[in-house]
Amino acid sequence: MEPFEHHTGIAAPLMQINIDTDAIIPSREMKSVSKKGLEDGLFAEWRYLSLTTRKENPEFVLNQDPYRSASLLLTGENFGCGSSREHAAWALYQWGIRVIVAPSFGSIFYNNCIQNGILPVVLGPEKIKELQTFVELNPAVNQLTVDLRATIISAGSNICYPFSIESSDQQNLLQGLDAIGSTLKMMSSIEAFEENDIHRRPWVYL
Amino acid sequence: MGLTLIEKIWQEHEVINQGDGNSLIYIDRIFLHERTGSIALKGLEKANRSVRNPSHVFCTLDHIVDTFPGRGDETLMPSGKDFIISTRSSAKRADINFFDLGDPKQGIVHVVSPEQGIALPGVTLVCPDSHTCTVGGLGALGWGIGSSECEHALSTSTLTVKKPKMMQVIFDGTLPVGVTAKDLILHLIQKFGAAGGTGYAVEFSGPVVKNLEIEARLTLCNMAVEFGAWTGIVAPDDKTLEYIANRPFTPQGETYHKALTHWEQLRSDSDAHFEAILSIDCETMSPFVTWGTSPQHAIPIDESIPDPAQETDPSTQKSMHRALQYMGLNPGTKMKDIAIDAAFIGSCTNSRLSDLRAASEVLKDRKVASGVKAICVPGSSLVKQQAEEEGLDQIFKAAGFEWRESGCSMCFFAGGESFGEQQRVITTTNRNFENRQGKRTRSHLASPATVAASAVSGKLNDANSLEIG
């Protein structure tokens, strides 16, 4: 996983609440037993007028310039609710999204972002509205900057908001850690737990 | 201060307390299916890692497999066969428990895990599927994860988990006739929102929950994720112990008796602390149905579609407008005046034997309204077999329902079968999202009895009204 320290880019406003992972990537766009090639299916039902011809819907924000090159998303409450499909995070990343700013996130999706080098920023709706206003004045120029080490999101010289993130999530993103590798180093603790637990709860061990 | 049930299970599984709100939690059971489990197994193979404890890992075919009678590996979904074959061969190589087509243990993961005694009170169970919280109905701690976390659990038997806040939801009073667990959870989500439980683990309690049968508790916990919660749980009691006795993976003999002693202690202490407590009076509840594209767009079936103009929050108002447009509905329309094109009974929410019994009671000696496509998909091969032994399949078929093989089926549209554009479906599933059941398909969530009553009425209706009129 690519380490994430800071990021500056164009932010696309997708201001709806409860955007679910079925909308982020519909089930029928997950065509193969693979984590790759999912960017084409991102927001497919909203992005295309026809799923077969892939004719673009000009009204969808990510089909408009300069949002076509966006790497941040500004969105509504409960983003990524619903299905646990990690394809939602993979599709966003592969399309080019690195930061998602929302008042709240679906909890499985949030974890999937951390696992894949996408920074989920939790910010109040009023603050997101201000960022949106700033961006929309001149989207190509009015880019947003996120500094994960300082936990700050800023817009131009006047807007600068701190955000909070669990320190473990912050560290995982900063270092681009291989979580399995780190845990495998704790195998002696896991084995010690099992040796004790098998006496307490023998029925668990098949 | 005492502990909540979830805190007790948490403590019991804590391998390492990482000191920052995170713990390395021991995972007792892992369940996989061909949709996302296939990718996790393949990912593991690619990284040259192995499944650490194969006997604790289970895999079924449910998401992509067709449900037509006589089905095989071929699917209506293009490339669906690849998922099935890949899952089967990865499962074989990893030497995990695999429930293939033709095996009575095959079925929807969240129906199979309680039914086979794989989910037990106090165990931790994960699956790369958001409805894993279903097993909370037995007092198990289950939650949905992504594929990366699944690979982590498979290769280390653990997961790093952020400890959630504790919420208690009390369903008070007595449940009126015809009102079910499905109505309870829709009511909760309608009242507190689809993000109402975000950041929380929810314990469902109160006299109504105490009186629910186990399968109804599974339905209740199933949709905890639709409430935004990390998971939902009900404290195990005598009904739970009776339910789990003598299932294929339930412990036997001396170990069983040791387990019983343990399970009987699994409840929140009287002085346990919950960061949030919500209460719902069920005394005057009616059956619920959804009108929009989020589970929070639910109302009692006797009421009319709410007017977005009455909504004060602008983003909620906007989402209501969008939902009405998608659903092709107008504010003020009586729910019971809405005509339907199709009826679906199935999914991890409502496809167990008790659900099929409830629907068949309504359908007995009645016919599905003309022009309504009606489908029943039992939750597991075992449920199907038991239902057939009781003759329920005959009732469904006589009424005009299709009777299928088990699987997730049309709970979602994976590219195979769907209800079609702008078709209006009354469904026992859990998600009424845009395009979920098919392109432009309009889904109304409800209980099995309400779906059956609507199917015979040709429009939204509940079973109580059917009897009167």
PDB file of C-alpha atoms in Angstrom, chain B residues 199-439:
ATOM      1  CA  GLY B 199     -19.993   3.933  15.814  1.00  0.00           C
ATOM      2  CA  TYR B 200     -22.056   1.689  18.088  1.00  0.00           C
ATOM      3  CA  ALA B 201     -22.502  -1.963  18.857  1.00  0.00           C
ATOM      4  CA  VAL B 202     -26.183  -2.439  19.660  1.00  0.00           C
ATOM      5  CA  GLU B 203     -27.713  -4.772  22.200  1.00  0.00           C
ATOM      6  CA  PHE B 204     -31.405  -5.332  21.513  1.00  0.00           C
ATOM      7  CA  SER B 205     -33.420  -5.952  24.656  1.00  0.00           C
ATOM      8  CA  GLY B 206     -36.756  -5.423  26.357  1.00  0.00           C
ATOM      9  CA  PRO B 207     -39.851  -7.603  26.705  1.00  0.00           C
ATOM     10  CA  VAL B 208     -40.579  -7.670  22.970  1.00  0.00           C
ATOM     11  CA  VAL B 209     -37.123  -9.033  22.155  1.00  0.00           C
ATOM     12  CA  LYS B 210     -37.356 -11.547  24.990  1.00  0.00           C
ATOM     13  CA  ASN B 211     -40.558 -12.870  23.407  1.00  0.00           C
ATOM     14  CA  LEU B 212     -39.098 -13.121  19.900  1.00  0.00           C
ATOM     15  CA  GLU B 213     -38.249 -16.582  18.619  1.00  0.00           C
ATOM     16  CA  ILE B 214     -34.613 -17.120  17.598  1.00  0.00           C
ATOM     17  CA  GLU B 215     -35.216 -16.804  13.869  1.00  0.00           C
ATOM     18  CA  ALA B 216     -36.952 -13.467  14.467  1.00  0.00           C
ATOM     19  CA  ARG B 217     -33.966 -12.306  16.532  1.00  0.00           C
ATOM     20  CA  LEU B 218     -31.731 -13.198  13.583  1.00  0.00           C
ATOM     21  CA  THR B 219     -33.913 -10.967  11.378  1.00  0.00           C
ATOM     22  CA  LEU B 220     -33.674  -8.139  13.906  1.00  0.00           C
ATOM     23  CA  CYS B 221     -29.871  -8.322  14.159  1.00  0.00           C
ATOM     24  CA  ASN B 222     -29.502  -8.813  10.386  1.00  0.00           C
ATOM     25  CA  MET B 223     -30.471  -5.219   9.695  1.00  0.00           C
ATOM     26  CA  ALA B 224     -28.347  -3.667  12.473  1.00  0.00           C
ATOM     27  CA  VAL B 225     -25.961  -2.732   9.655  1.00  0.00           C
ATOM     28  CA  GLU B 226     -28.804  -0.860   7.893  1.00  0.00           C
ATOM     29  CA  PHE B 227     -28.998   1.190  11.107  1.00  0.00           C
ATOM     30  CA  GLY B 228     -25.298   2.015  10.655  1.00  0.00           C
ATOM     31  CA  ALA B 229     -24.276  -0.110  13.658  1.00  0.00           C
ATOM     32  CA  TRP B 230     -21.067  -2.123  13.783  1.00  0.00           C
ATOM     33  CA  THR B 231     -23.146  -5.057  14.954  1.00  0.00           C
ATOM     34  CA  GLY B 232     -26.296  -6.055  16.835  1.00  0.00           C
ATOM     35  CA  ILE B 233     -26.770  -8.710  19.490  1.00  0.00           C
ATOM     36  CA  VAL B 234     -29.421 -10.292  21.713  1.00  0.00           C
ATOM     37  CA  ALA B 235     -28.407 -11.918  25.000  1.00  0.00           C
ATOM     38  CA  PRO B 236     -28.744 -15.712  24.793  1.00  0.00           C
ATOM     39  CA  ASP B 237     -31.463 -17.307  26.911  1.00  0.00           C
ATOM     40  CA  ASP B 238     -33.264 -20.652  27.217  1.00  0.00           C
ATOM     41  CA  LYS B 239     -34.703 -20.272  23.730  1.00  0.00           C
ATOM     42  CA  THR B 240     -31.189 -19.820  22.359  1.00  0.00           C
ATOM     43  CA  LEU B 241     -29.881 -22.895  24.119  1.00  0.00           C
ATOM     44  CA  GLU B 242     -32.818 -24.919  22.891  1.00  0.00           C
ATOM     45  CA  TYR B 243     -32.208 -23.676  19.339  1.00  0.00           C
ATOM     46  CA  ILE B 244     -28.530 -24.571  19.210  1.00  0.00           C
ATOM     47  CA  ALA B 245     -28.804 -28.024  20.787  1.00  0.00           C
ATOM     48  CA  ASN B 246     -27.874 -30.918  18.488  1.00  0.00           C
ATOM     49  CA  ARG B 247     -26.874 -28.967  15.418  1.00  0.00           C
ATOM     50  CA  PRO B 248     -24.051 -30.448  13.290  1.00  0.00           C
ATOM     51  CA  PHE B 249     -21.266 -28.170  14.601  1.00  0.00           C
ATOM     52  CA  THR B 250     -22.667 -27.638  18.121  1.00  0.00           C
ATOM     53  CA  PRO B 251     -20.376 -29.227  20.730  1.00  0.00           C
ATOM     54  CA  GLN B 252     -21.449 -32.580  22.121  1.00  0.00           C
ATOM     55  CA  GLY B 253     -21.147 -34.457  25.419  1.00  0.00           C
ATOM     56  CA  GLU B 254     -19.002 -33.076  28.197  1.00  0.00           C
ATOM     57  CA  THR B 255     -17.806 -30.107  26.166  1.00  0.00           C
ATOM     58  CA  TYR B 256     -21.432 -29.159  25.504  1.00  0.00           C
ATOM     59  CA  HIS B 257     -22.182 -29.087  29.236  1.00  0.00           C
ATOM     60  CA  LYS B 258     -19.120 -26.972  29.905  1.00  0.00           C
ATOM     61  CA  ALA B 259     -20.280 -24.619  27.161  1.00  0.00           C
ATOM     62  CA  LEU B 260     -23.781 -24.430  28.645  1.00  0.00           C
ATOM     63  CA  THR B 261     -22.423 -23.127  31.939  1.00  0.00           C
ATOM     64  CA  HIS B 262     -20.475 -20.530  30.021  1.00  0.00           C
ATOM     65  CA  TRP B 263     -23.353 -19.466  27.770  1.00  0.00           C
ATOM     66  CA  GLU B 264     -25.718 -18.993  30.695  1.00  0.00           C
ATOM     67  CA  GLN B 265     -23.486 -16.194  31.986  1.00  0.00           C
ATOM     68  CA  LEU B 266     -23.555 -14.264  28.750  1.00  0.00           C
ATOM     69  CA  ARG B 267     -25.623 -11.205  29.550  1.00  0.00           C
ATOM     70  CA  SER B 268     -25.048  -7.549  30.359  1.00  0.00           C
ATOM     71  CA  ASP B 269     -24.579  -6.774  34.048  1.00  0.00           C
ATOM     72  CA  SER B 270     -27.362  -4.745  35.649  1.00  0.00           C
ATOM     73  CA  ASP B 271     -24.937  -1.851  36.200  1.00  0.00           C
ATOM     74  CA  ALA B 272     -23.374  -2.048  32.726  1.00  0.00           C
ATOM     75  CA  HIS B 273     -22.865   1.301  31.032  1.00  0.00           C
ATOM     76  CA  PHE B 274     -24.314   2.097  27.623  1.00  0.00           C
ATOM     77  CA  GLU B 275     -23.274   5.354  25.951  1.00  0.00           C
ATOM     78  CA  ALA B 276     -26.707   5.537  24.358  1.00  0.00           C
ATOM     79  CA  ILE B 277     -30.062   4.026  25.244  1.00  0.00           C
ATOM     80  CA  LEU B 278     -32.991   4.172  22.811  1.00  0.00           C
ATOM     81  CA  SER B 279     -36.466   2.998  23.575  1.00  0.00           C
ATOM     82  CA  ILE B 280     -39.378   2.143  21.303  1.00  0.00           C
ATOM     83  CA  ASP B 281     -42.895   1.488  22.496  1.00  0.00           C
ATOM     84  CA  CYS B 282     -44.308  -1.335  20.372  1.00  0.00           C
ATOM     85  CA  GLU B 283     -47.799  -1.440  21.864  1.00  0.00           C
ATOM     86  CA  THR B 284     -49.516   0.382  18.973  1.00  0.00           C
ATOM     87  CA  MET B 285     -47.158  -0.574  16.136  1.00  0.00           C
ATOM     88  CA  SER B 286     -48.380  -1.548  12.670  1.00  0.00           C
ATOM     89  CA  PRO B 287     -46.542  -3.482   9.969  1.00  0.00           C
ATOM     90  CA  PHE B 288     -43.964  -1.285   8.237  1.00  0.00           C
ATOM     91  CA  VAL B 289     -43.051  -0.884   4.593  1.00  0.00           C
ATOM     92  CA  THR B 290     -40.543   1.383   2.843  1.00  0.00           C
ATOM     93  CA  TRP B 291     -41.510   4.025   0.274  1.00  0.00           C
ATOM     94  CA  GLY B 292     -38.048   5.279  -0.800  1.00  0.00           C
ATOM     95  CA  THR B 293     -34.471   4.250  -1.489  1.00  0.00           C
ATOM     96  CA  SER B 294     -33.033   4.060   2.022  1.00  0.00           C
ATOM     97  CA  PRO B 295     -34.225   1.763   4.828  1.00  0.00           C
ATOM     98  CA  GLN B 296     -34.900   4.961   6.784  1.00  0.00           C
ATOM     99  CA  HIS B 297     -37.646   5.725   4.263  1.00  0.00           C
ATOM    100  CA  ALA B 298     -40.047   3.431   6.140  1.00  0.00           C
ATOM    101  CA  ILE B 299     -43.580   4.059   7.426  1.00  0.00           C
ATOM    102  CA  PRO B 300     -46.508   2.121   8.853  1.00  0.00           C
ATOM    103  CA  ILE B 301     -48.349   0.555   5.925  1.00  0.00           C
ATOM    104  CA  ASP B 302     -51.599   2.328   6.889  1.00  0.00           C
ATOM    105  CA  GLU B 303     -50.047   5.717   6.310  1.00  0.00           C
ATOM    106  CA  SER B 304     -49.362   7.899   3.281  1.00  0.00           C
ATOM    107  CA  ILE B 305     -46.081   8.884   1.677  1.00  0.00           C
ATOM    108  CA  PRO B 306     -44.534  11.761   3.643  1.00  0.00           C
ATOM    109  CA  ASP B 307     -44.159  15.194   2.086  1.00  0.00           C
ATOM    110  CA  PRO B 308     -40.549  16.383   1.706  1.00  0.00           C
ATOM    111  CA  ALA B 309     -41.864  19.939   2.175  1.00  0.00           C
ATOM    112  CA  GLN B 310     -42.464  19.084   5.841  1.00  0.00           C
ATOM    113  CA  GLU B 311     -38.808  18.090   6.305  1.00  0.00           C
ATOM    114  CA  THR B 312     -36.617  20.752   7.876  1.00  0.00           C
ATOM    115  CA  ASP B 313     -33.163  19.310   7.188  1.00  0.00           C
ATOM    116  CA  PRO B 314     -32.198  20.317   3.612  1.00  0.00           C
ATOM    117  CA  SER B 315     -30.052  17.257   2.816  1.00  0.00           C
ATOM    118  CA  THR B 316     -32.770  14.887   4.076  1.00  0.00           C
ATOM    119  CA  GLN B 317     -35.320  16.832   2.063  1.00  0.00           C
ATOM    120  CA  LYS B 318     -33.181  16.547  -1.064  1.00  0.00           C
ATOM    121  CA  SER B 319     -32.753  12.808  -0.573  1.00  0.00           C
ATOM    122  CA  MET B 320     -36.533  12.420  -0.170  1.00  0.00           C
ATOM    123  CA  HIS B 321     -37.175  14.224  -3.466  1.00  0.00           C
ATOM    124  CA  ARG B 322     -34.634  12.081  -5.230  1.00  0.00           C
ATOM    125  CA  ALA B 323     -36.114   8.911  -3.722  1.00  0.00           C
ATOM    126  CA  LEU B 324     -39.680   9.820  -4.759  1.00  0.00           C
ATOM    127  CA  GLN B 325     -38.532  10.513  -8.278  1.00  0.00           C
ATOM    128  CA  TYR B 326     -36.704   7.189  -8.480  1.00  0.00           C
ATOM    129  CA  MET B 327     -39.661   5.319  -7.001  1.00  0.00           C
ATOM    130  CA  GLY B 328     -42.188   7.063  -9.268  1.00  0.00           C
ATOM    131  CA  LEU B 329     -44.305   8.104  -6.285  1.00  0.00           C
ATOM    132  CA  ASN B 330     -45.891  11.283  -4.971  1.00  0.00           C
ATOM    133  CA  PRO B 331     -46.236  12.643  -1.448  1.00  0.00           C
ATOM    134  CA  GLY B 332     -49.630  11.964   0.112  1.00  0.00           C
ATOM    135  CA  THR B 333     -50.304   8.713  -1.783  1.00  0.00           C
ATOM    136  CA  LYS B 334     -51.653   6.029   0.541  1.00  0.00           C
ATOM    137  CA  MET B 335     -49.166   3.157   0.725  1.00  0.00           C
ATOM    138  CA  LYS B 336     -52.009   0.689   0.304  1.00  0.00           C
ATOM    139  CA  ASP B 337     -52.982   2.288  -3.016  1.00  0.00           C
ATOM    140  CA  ILE B 338     -49.626   1.440  -4.580  1.00  0.00           C
ATOM    141  CA  ALA B 339     -49.862  -1.367  -7.159  1.00  0.00           C
ATOM    142  CA  ILE B 340     -47.010  -3.862  -7.438  1.00  0.00           C
ATOM    143  CA  ASP B 341     -45.486  -5.876 -10.287  1.00  0.00           C
ATOM    144  CA  ALA B 342     -43.616  -8.474  -8.265  1.00  0.00           C
ATOM    145  CA  ALA B 343     -43.209 -10.084  -4.854  1.00  0.00           C
ATOM    146  CA  PHE B 344     -40.014 -11.629  -3.489  1.00  0.00           C
ATOM    147  CA  ILE B 345     -39.577 -13.787  -0.395  1.00  0.00           C
ATOM    148  CA  GLY B 346     -35.989 -14.649   0.436  1.00  0.00           C
ATOM    149  CA  SER B 347     -32.573 -13.260   1.544  1.00  0.00           C
ATOM    150  CA  CYS B 348     -30.543 -13.519   4.758  1.00  0.00           C
ATOM    151  CA  THR B 349     -33.165 -11.291   6.415  1.00  0.00           C
ATOM    152  CA  ASN B 350     -36.311 -13.364   5.899  1.00  0.00           C
ATOM    153  CA  SER B 351     -35.895 -16.782   4.286  1.00  0.00           C
ATOM    154  CA  ARG B 352     -35.930 -19.138   7.259  1.00  0.00           C
ATOM    155  CA  LEU B 353     -38.567 -21.760   7.975  1.00  0.00           C
ATOM    156  CA  SER B 354     -40.602 -19.445  10.245  1.00  0.00           C
ATOM    157  CA  ASP B 355     -40.619 -16.789   7.507  1.00  0.00           C
ATOM    158  CA  LEU B 356     -41.883 -19.273   4.948  1.00  0.00           C
ATOM    159  CA  ARG B 357     -44.512 -20.519   7.394  1.00  0.00           C
ATOM    160  CA  ALA B 358     -45.721 -16.951   8.027  1.00  0.00           C
ATOM    161  CA  ALA B 359     -46.013 -16.265   4.304  1.00  0.00           C
ATOM    162  CA  SER B 360     -47.684 -19.592   3.554  1.00  0.00           C
ATOM    163  CA  GLU B 361     -50.308 -18.959   6.234  1.00  0.00           C
ATOM    164  CA  VAL B 362     -51.342 -15.890   4.259  1.00  0.00           C
ATOM    165  CA  LEU B 363     -51.110 -17.656   0.908  1.00  0.00           C
ATOM    166  CA  LYS B 364     -53.090 -20.757   1.857  1.00  0.00           C
ATOM    167  CA  ASP B 365     -56.223 -20.990  -0.314  1.00  0.00           C
ATOM    168  CA  ARG B 366     -55.382 -17.685  -1.983  1.00  0.00           C
ATOM    169  CA  LYS B 367     -53.926 -16.749  -5.363  1.00  0.00           C
ATOM    170  CA  VAL B 368     -51.298 -14.230  -6.338  1.00  0.00           C
ATOM    171  CA  ALA B 369     -52.983 -11.327  -8.147  1.00  0.00           C
ATOM    172  CA  SER B 370     -52.852 -11.572 -11.915  1.00  0.00           C
ATOM    173  CA  GLY B 371     -49.810  -9.950 -13.484  1.00  0.00           C
ATOM    174  CA  VAL B 372     -47.713 -10.189 -10.317  1.00  0.00           C
ATOM    175  CA  LYS B 373     -44.485 -12.188 -10.639  1.00  0.00           C
ATOM    176  CA  ALA B 374     -43.977 -13.965  -7.308  1.00  0.00           C
ATOM    177  CA  ILE B 375     -40.845 -15.831  -6.221  1.00  0.00           C
ATOM    178  CA  CYS B 376     -39.878 -17.650  -3.036  1.00  0.00           C
ATOM    179  CA  VAL B 377     -36.230 -18.565  -2.459  1.00  0.00           C
ATOM    180  CA  PRO B 378     -35.596 -20.597   0.720  1.00  0.00           C
ATOM    181  CA  GLY B 379     -32.510 -19.452   2.645  1.00  0.00           C
ATOM    182  CA  SER B 380     -30.750 -22.801   2.628  1.00  0.00           C
ATOM    183  CA  SER B 381     -31.039 -26.231   1.110  1.00  0.00           C
ATOM    184  CA  LEU B 382     -32.055 -27.478   4.566  1.00  0.00           C
ATOM    185  CA  VAL B 383     -34.796 -24.833   4.913  1.00  0.00           C
ATOM    186  CA  LYS B 384     -36.063 -25.865   1.487  1.00  0.00           C
ATOM    187  CA  GLN B 385     -36.104 -29.510   2.471  1.00  0.00           C
ATOM    188  CA  GLN B 386     -37.882 -28.839   5.792  1.00  0.00           C
ATOM    189  CA  ALA B 387     -40.426 -26.588   4.094  1.00  0.00           C
ATOM    190  CA  GLU B 388     -41.154 -29.308   1.542  1.00  0.00           C
ATOM    191  CA  GLU B 389     -41.592 -31.868   4.329  1.00  0.00           C
ATOM    192  CA  GLU B 390     -44.298 -29.580   5.766  1.00  0.00           C
ATOM    193  CA  GLY B 391     -45.886 -29.119   2.353  1.00  0.00           C
ATOM    194  CA  LEU B 392     -45.177 -25.375   2.281  1.00  0.00           C
ATOM    195  CA  ASP B 393     -43.845 -25.610  -1.273  1.00  0.00           C
ATOM    196  CA  GLN B 394     -47.274 -26.856  -2.370  1.00  0.00           C
ATOM    197  CA  ILE B 395     -48.964 -23.834  -0.792  1.00  0.00           C
ATOM    198  CA  PHE B 396     -46.534 -21.415  -2.458  1.00  0.00           C
ATOM    199  CA  LYS B 397     -46.884 -23.106  -5.838  1.00  0.00           C
ATOM    200  CA  ALA B 398     -50.678 -23.369  -5.630  1.00  0.00           C
ATOM    201  CA  ALA B 399     -50.830 -19.656  -4.889  1.00  0.00           C
ATOM    202  CA  GLY B 400     -48.718 -18.900  -7.947  1.00  0.00           C
ATOM    203  CA  PHE B 401     -45.247 -18.452  -6.436  1.00  0.00           C
ATOM    204  CA  GLU B 402     -42.137 -19.882  -8.074  1.00  0.00           C
ATOM    205  CA  TRP B 403     -40.340 -22.239  -5.669  1.00  0.00           C
ATOM    206  CA  ARG B 404     -36.567 -22.028  -6.005  1.00  0.00           C
ATOM    207  CA  GLU B 405     -33.261 -23.551  -4.882  1.00  0.00           C
ATOM    208  CA  SER B 406     -31.542 -21.650  -2.059  1.00  0.00           C
ATOM    209  CA  GLY B 407     -29.288 -18.628  -2.476  1.00  0.00           C
ATOM    210  CA  CYS B 408     -29.244 -14.828  -2.252  1.00  0.00           C
ATOM    211  CA  SER B 409     -31.024 -14.641  -5.599  1.00  0.00           C
ATOM    212  CA  MET B 410     -32.677 -11.343  -6.449  1.00  0.00           C
ATOM    213  CA  CYS B 411     -31.830  -9.546  -3.210  1.00  0.00           C
ATOM    214  CA  PHE B 412     -29.393  -7.806  -5.544  1.00  0.00           C
ATOM    215  CA  PHE B 413     -28.702  -7.733  -9.262  1.00  0.00           C
ATOM    216  CA  ALA B 414     -25.292  -9.193 -10.064  1.00  0.00           C
ATOM    217  CA  GLY B 415     -25.845  -9.223 -13.817  1.00  0.00           C
ATOM    218  CA  GLY B 416     -28.012 -12.326 -13.962  1.00  0.00           C
ATOM    219  CA  GLU B 417     -31.659 -12.383 -13.003  1.00  0.00           C
ATOM    220  CA  SER B 418     -33.511  -9.178 -12.130  1.00  0.00           C
ATOM    221  CA  PHE B 419     -36.973  -7.716 -11.924  1.00  0.00           C
ATOM    222  CA  GLY B 420     -36.525  -5.249 -14.784  1.00  0.00           C
ATOM    223  CA  GLU B 421     -36.799  -1.529 -15.311  1.00  0.00           C
ATOM    224  CA  GLN B 422     -39.291   0.358 -13.182  1.00  0.00           C
ATOM    225  CA  GLN B 423     -40.818  -2.861 -11.901  1.00  0.00           C
ATOM    226  CA  ARG B 424     -42.239  -2.350  -8.425  1.00  0.00           C
ATOM    227  CA  VAL B 425     -41.307  -5.145  -6.032  1.00  0.00           C
ATOM    228  CA  ILE B 426     -42.498  -5.863  -2.519  1.00  0.00           C
ATOM    229  CA  THR B 427     -39.601  -7.736  -0.977  1.00  0.00           C
ATOM    230  CA  THR B 428     -38.487  -9.341   2.285  1.00  0.00           C
ATOM    231  CA  THR B 429     -34.870  -8.273   1.616  1.00  0.00           C
ATOM    232  CA  ASN B 430     -32.844  -5.635   3.455  1.00  0.00           C
ATOM    233  CA  ARG B 431     -31.875  -2.947   0.942  1.00  0.00           C
ATOM    234  CA  ASN B 432     -34.130  -0.736  -1.140  1.00  0.00           C
ATOM    235  CA  PHE B 433     -31.177   1.154  -2.648  1.00  0.00           C
ATOM    236  CA  GLU B 434     -31.394   2.558  -6.176  1.00  0.00           C
ATOM    237  CA  ASN B 435     -30.776  -0.192  -8.766  1.00  0.00           C
ATOM    238  CA  ARG B 436     -30.162  -2.796  -6.056  1.00  0.00           C
ATOM    239  CA  GLN B 437     -32.611  -5.418  -7.335  1.00  0.00           C
ATOM    240  CA  GLY B 438     -32.215  -4.489 -10.980  1.00  0.00           C
ATOM    241  CA  LYS B 439     -31.736  -1.474 -13.154  1.00  0.00           C
TER     242      LYS B 439
END
